Tab-separated table of C-alpha atoms in Angstrom:
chain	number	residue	atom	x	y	z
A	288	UNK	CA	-25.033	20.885	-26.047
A	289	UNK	CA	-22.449	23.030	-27.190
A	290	UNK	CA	-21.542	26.069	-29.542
A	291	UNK	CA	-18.242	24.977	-31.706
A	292	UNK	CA	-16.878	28.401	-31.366
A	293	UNK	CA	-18.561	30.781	-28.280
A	294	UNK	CA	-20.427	33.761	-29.631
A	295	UNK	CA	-21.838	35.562	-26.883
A	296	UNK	CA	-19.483	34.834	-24.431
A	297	UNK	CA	-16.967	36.651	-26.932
A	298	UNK	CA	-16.114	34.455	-29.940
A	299	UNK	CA	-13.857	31.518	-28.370
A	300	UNK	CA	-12.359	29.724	-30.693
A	301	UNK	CA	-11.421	26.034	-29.152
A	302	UNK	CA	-8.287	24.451	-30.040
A	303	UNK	CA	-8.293	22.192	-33.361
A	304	UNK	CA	-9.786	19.136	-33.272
A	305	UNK	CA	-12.103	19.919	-30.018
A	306	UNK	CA	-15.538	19.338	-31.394
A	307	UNK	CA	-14.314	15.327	-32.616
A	308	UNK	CA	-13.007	15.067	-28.802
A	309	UNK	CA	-16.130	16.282	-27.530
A	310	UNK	CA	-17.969	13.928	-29.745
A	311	UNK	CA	-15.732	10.732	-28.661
A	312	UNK	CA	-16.305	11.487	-25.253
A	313	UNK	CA	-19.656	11.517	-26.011
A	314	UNK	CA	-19.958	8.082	-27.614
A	315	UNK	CA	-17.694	6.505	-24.908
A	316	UNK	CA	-20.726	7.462	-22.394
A	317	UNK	CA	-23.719	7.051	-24.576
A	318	UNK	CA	-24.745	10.737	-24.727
A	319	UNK	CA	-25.909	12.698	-27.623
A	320	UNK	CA	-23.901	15.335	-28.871
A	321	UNK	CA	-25.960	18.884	-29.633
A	322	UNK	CA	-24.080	21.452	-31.816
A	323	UNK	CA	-25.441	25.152	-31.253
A	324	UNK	CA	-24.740	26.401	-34.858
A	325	UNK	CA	-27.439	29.170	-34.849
A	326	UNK	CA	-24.295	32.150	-34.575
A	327	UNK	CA	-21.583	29.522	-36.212
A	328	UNK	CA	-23.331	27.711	-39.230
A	329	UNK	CA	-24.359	28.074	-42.275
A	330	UNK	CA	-21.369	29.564	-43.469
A	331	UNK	CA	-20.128	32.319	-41.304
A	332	UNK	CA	-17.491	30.724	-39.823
A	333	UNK	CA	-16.098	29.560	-43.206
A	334	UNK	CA	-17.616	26.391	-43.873
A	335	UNK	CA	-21.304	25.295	-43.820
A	336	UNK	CA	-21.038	24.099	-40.130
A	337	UNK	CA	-18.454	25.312	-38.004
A	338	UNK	CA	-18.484	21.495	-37.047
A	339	UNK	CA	-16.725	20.936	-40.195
A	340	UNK	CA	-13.563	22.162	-39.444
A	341	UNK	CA	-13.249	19.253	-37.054
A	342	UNK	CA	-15.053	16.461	-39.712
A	343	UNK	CA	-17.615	15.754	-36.297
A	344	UNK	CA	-21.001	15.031	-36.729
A	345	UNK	CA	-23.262	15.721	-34.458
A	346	UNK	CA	-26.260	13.851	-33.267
A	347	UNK	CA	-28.563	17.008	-33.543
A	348	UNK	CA	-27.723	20.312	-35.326
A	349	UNK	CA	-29.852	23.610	-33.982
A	350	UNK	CA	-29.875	26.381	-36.857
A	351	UNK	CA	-31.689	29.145	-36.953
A	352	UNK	CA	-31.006	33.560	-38.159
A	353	UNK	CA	-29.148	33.271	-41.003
A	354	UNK	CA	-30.981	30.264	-42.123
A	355	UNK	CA	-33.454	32.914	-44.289
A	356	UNK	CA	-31.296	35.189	-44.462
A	357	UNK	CA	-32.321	37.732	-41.820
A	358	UNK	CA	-35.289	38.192	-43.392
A	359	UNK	CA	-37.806	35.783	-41.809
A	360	UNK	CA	-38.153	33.804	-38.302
A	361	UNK	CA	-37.265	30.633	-38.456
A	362	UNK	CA	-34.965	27.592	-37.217
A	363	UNK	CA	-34.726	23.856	-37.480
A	364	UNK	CA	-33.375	20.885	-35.896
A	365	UNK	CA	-31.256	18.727	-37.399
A	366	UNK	CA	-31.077	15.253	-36.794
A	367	UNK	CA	-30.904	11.335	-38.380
A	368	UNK	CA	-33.926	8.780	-38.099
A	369	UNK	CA	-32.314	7.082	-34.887
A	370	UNK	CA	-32.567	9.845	-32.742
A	371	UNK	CA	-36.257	11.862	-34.417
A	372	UNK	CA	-37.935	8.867	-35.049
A	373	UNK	CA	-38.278	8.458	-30.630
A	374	UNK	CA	-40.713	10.908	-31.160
A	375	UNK	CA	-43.991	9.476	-32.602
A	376	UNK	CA	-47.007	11.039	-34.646
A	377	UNK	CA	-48.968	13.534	-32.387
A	378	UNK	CA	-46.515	13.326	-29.174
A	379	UNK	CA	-45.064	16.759	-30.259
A	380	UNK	CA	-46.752	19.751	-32.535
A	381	UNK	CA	-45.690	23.212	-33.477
A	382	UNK	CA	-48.230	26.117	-34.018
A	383	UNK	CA	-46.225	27.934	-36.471
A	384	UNK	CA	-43.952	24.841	-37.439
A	385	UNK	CA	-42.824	24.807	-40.871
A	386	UNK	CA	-44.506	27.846	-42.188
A	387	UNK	CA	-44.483	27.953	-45.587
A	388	UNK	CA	-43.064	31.170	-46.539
A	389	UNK	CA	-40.469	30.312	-43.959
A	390	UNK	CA	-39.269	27.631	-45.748
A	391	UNK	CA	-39.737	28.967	-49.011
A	392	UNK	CA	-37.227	31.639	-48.083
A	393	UNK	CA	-35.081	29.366	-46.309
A	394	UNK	CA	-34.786	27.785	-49.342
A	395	UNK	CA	-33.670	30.188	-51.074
A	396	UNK	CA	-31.474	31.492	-48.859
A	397	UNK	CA	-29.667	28.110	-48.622
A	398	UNK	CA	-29.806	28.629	-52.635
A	399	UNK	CA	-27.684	31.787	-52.276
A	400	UNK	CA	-25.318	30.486	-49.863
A	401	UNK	CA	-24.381	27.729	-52.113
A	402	UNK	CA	-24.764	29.112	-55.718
A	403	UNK	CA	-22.785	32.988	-55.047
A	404	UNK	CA	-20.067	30.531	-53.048
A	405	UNK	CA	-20.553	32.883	-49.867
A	406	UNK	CA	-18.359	30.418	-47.686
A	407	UNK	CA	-15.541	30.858	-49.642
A	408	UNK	CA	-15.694	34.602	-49.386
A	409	UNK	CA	-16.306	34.069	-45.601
A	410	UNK	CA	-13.083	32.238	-45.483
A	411	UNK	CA	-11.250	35.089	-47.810
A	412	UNK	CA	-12.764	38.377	-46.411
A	413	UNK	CA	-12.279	36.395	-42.819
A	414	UNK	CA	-8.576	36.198	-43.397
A	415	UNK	CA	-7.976	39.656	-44.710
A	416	UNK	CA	-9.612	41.092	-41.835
A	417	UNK	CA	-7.695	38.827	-39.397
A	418	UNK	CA	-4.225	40.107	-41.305
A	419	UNK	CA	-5.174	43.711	-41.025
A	420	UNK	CA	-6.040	43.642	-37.502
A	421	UNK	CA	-3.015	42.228	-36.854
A	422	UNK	CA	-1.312	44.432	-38.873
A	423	UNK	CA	-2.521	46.923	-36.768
A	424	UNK	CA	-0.770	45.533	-33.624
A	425	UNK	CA	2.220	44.589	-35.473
A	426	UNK	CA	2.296	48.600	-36.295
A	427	UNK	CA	2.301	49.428	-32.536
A	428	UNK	CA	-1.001	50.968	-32.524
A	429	UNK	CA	-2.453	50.837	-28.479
A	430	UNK	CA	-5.459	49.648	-27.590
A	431	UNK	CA	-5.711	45.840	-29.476
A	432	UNK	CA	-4.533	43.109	-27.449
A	433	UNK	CA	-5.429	40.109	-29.093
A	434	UNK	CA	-7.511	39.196	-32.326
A	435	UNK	CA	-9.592	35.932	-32.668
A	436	UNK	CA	-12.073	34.438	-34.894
A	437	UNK	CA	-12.608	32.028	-37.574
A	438	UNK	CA	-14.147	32.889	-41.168
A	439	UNK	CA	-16.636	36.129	-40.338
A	440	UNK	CA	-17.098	35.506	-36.552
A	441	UNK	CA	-14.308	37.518	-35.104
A	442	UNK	CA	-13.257	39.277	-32.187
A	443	UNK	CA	-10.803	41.907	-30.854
A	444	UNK	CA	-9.723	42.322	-27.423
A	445	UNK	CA	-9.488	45.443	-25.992
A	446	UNK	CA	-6.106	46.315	-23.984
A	447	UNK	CA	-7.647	47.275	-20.647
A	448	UNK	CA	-6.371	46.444	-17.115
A	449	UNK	CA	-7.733	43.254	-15.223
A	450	UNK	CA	-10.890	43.840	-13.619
A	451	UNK	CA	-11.752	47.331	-15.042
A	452	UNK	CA	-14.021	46.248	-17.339
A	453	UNK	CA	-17.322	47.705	-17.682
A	454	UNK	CA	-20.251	48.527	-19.281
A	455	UNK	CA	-19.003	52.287	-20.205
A	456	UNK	CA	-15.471	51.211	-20.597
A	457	UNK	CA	-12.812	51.509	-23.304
A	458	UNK	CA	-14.446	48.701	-25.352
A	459	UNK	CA	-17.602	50.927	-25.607
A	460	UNK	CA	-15.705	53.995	-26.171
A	461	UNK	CA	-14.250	51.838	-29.499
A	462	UNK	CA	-17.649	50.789	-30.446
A	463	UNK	CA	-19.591	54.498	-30.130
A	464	UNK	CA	-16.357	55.933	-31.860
A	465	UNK	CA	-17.152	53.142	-34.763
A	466	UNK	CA	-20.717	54.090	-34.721
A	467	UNK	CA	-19.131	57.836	-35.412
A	468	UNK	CA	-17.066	56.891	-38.030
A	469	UNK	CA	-19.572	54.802	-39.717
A	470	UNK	CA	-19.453	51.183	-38.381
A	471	UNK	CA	-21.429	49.053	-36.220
A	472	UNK	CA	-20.188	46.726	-33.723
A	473	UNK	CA	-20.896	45.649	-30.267
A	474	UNK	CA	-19.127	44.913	-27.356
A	475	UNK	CA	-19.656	41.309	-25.642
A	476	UNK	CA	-18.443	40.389	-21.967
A	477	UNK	CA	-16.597	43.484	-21.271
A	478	UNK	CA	-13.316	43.942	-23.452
A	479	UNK	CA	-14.648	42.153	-25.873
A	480	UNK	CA	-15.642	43.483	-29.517
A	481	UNK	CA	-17.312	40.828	-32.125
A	482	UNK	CA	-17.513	41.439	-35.637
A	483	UNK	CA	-20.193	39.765	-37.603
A	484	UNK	CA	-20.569	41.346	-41.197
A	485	UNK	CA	-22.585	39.903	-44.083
A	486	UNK	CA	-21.150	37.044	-45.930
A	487	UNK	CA	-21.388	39.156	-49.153
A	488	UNK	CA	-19.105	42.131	-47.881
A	489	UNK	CA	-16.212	42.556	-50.550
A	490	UNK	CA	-12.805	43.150	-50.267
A	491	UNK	CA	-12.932	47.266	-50.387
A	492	UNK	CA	-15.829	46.985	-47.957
A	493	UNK	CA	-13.670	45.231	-45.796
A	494	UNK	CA	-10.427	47.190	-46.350
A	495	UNK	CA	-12.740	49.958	-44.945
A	496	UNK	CA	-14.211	48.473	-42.239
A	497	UNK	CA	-9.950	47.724	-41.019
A	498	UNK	CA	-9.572	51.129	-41.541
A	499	UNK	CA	-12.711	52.293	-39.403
A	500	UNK	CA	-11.686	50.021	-36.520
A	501	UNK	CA	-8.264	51.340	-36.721
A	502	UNK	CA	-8.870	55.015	-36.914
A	503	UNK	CA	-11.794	53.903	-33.737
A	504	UNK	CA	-9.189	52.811	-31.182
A	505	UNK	CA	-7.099	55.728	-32.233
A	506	UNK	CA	-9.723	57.859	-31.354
A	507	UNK	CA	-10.819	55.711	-28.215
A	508	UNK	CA	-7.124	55.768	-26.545
């Protein structure tokens, strides 16, 4: 089982081609291949599985959050006959499997996704925000060390020293001077700041959310 691109653990993003290794390897020892796409899919990194980028398909899918759009519990498991049909009638039930308003919603959330072309802009608003961060270092501003991500998963690190990280450190200082200046973000593992938006943020929404950051490590160092 594996994420394509690390969320919590601070949005790693493998090298190209990774997840079709991982899946060879896989085959080679007769061992199903589980993609973790409830942070990566369904657009957010930029296509509708973050799989994609590498053209692998997994043997089981897990989705789940953004599948209704934020606005209703639910997740589903993704897989072809061979591997679903081991499971017979009555071996395996689900209380509040498949709930119909669920779905429904699901539904239309998948509806949205596809018909408003919100992958597209993922890969668009994902780029400009890349380019302005980096902008940003290129422009000699302190505190930005590195910044990672692919479509609207994204990253910065923080330029602190080795092992000084912690919970109150300059990371959070970034994040609460965010919060002040009207942003939210989080920090994850330390240094580490992610940056999730919604896939329908346009481009002067995001040309003020590269402005926010920058004026919040300006403020932070």
């Amino acid at each position: 089982m594996v994420e394509p691109i690390q969320g919590e653990a601070g949005v790693v993003v493998p090298y190209d081609g990774y997840m079709a290794d991982v899946k060879e390897i896989c085959e080679k020892h007769n061992v199903l291949l589980i993609a973790d796409e409830v942070q990566t899919g369904l657009g957010r990194c930029g296509t509708q599985l973050a799989v994609d980028y590498d053209g692998c398909k997994p043997d089981i899918v897990i989705l789940g959050k953004a599948l209704s759009g934020g606005l209703l519990p639910i997740s589903a498991v993704l897989a072809s006959d061979e591997v679903m049909l081991t499971i017979k009638p009555g071996q395996h039930g689900s209380t509040y499997g498949g709930n119909p308003l669920a779905c429904k919603v699901a539904t239309a959330a998948l509806e949205v996704l596809r018909d408003e072309k919100l992958t597209d802009n993922s890969v668009a608003r994902g780029n400009q925000l890349r380019d302005g961060l980096n902008g940003i270092i290129q422009a000699g501003v302190p505190g930005i060390k590195v910044v990672r991500g692919r479509g609207l998963l994204n990253a910065i690190i923080i330029d602190e020293p080795e092992g000084s990280y912690s919970a109150e450190g300059k990371a959070w200082e970034v994040c609460i001077a965010m919060r002040d200046n009207g942003m939210l973000a989080k920090p994850t593992h330390g240094n580490i700041i992610r940056f999730a938006p919604p896939l329908t943020i346009s481009e002067k929404e995001m040309n003020e959310c590269i402005q926010i950051i920058e004026k919040s490590v300006c403020d932070a160092f």
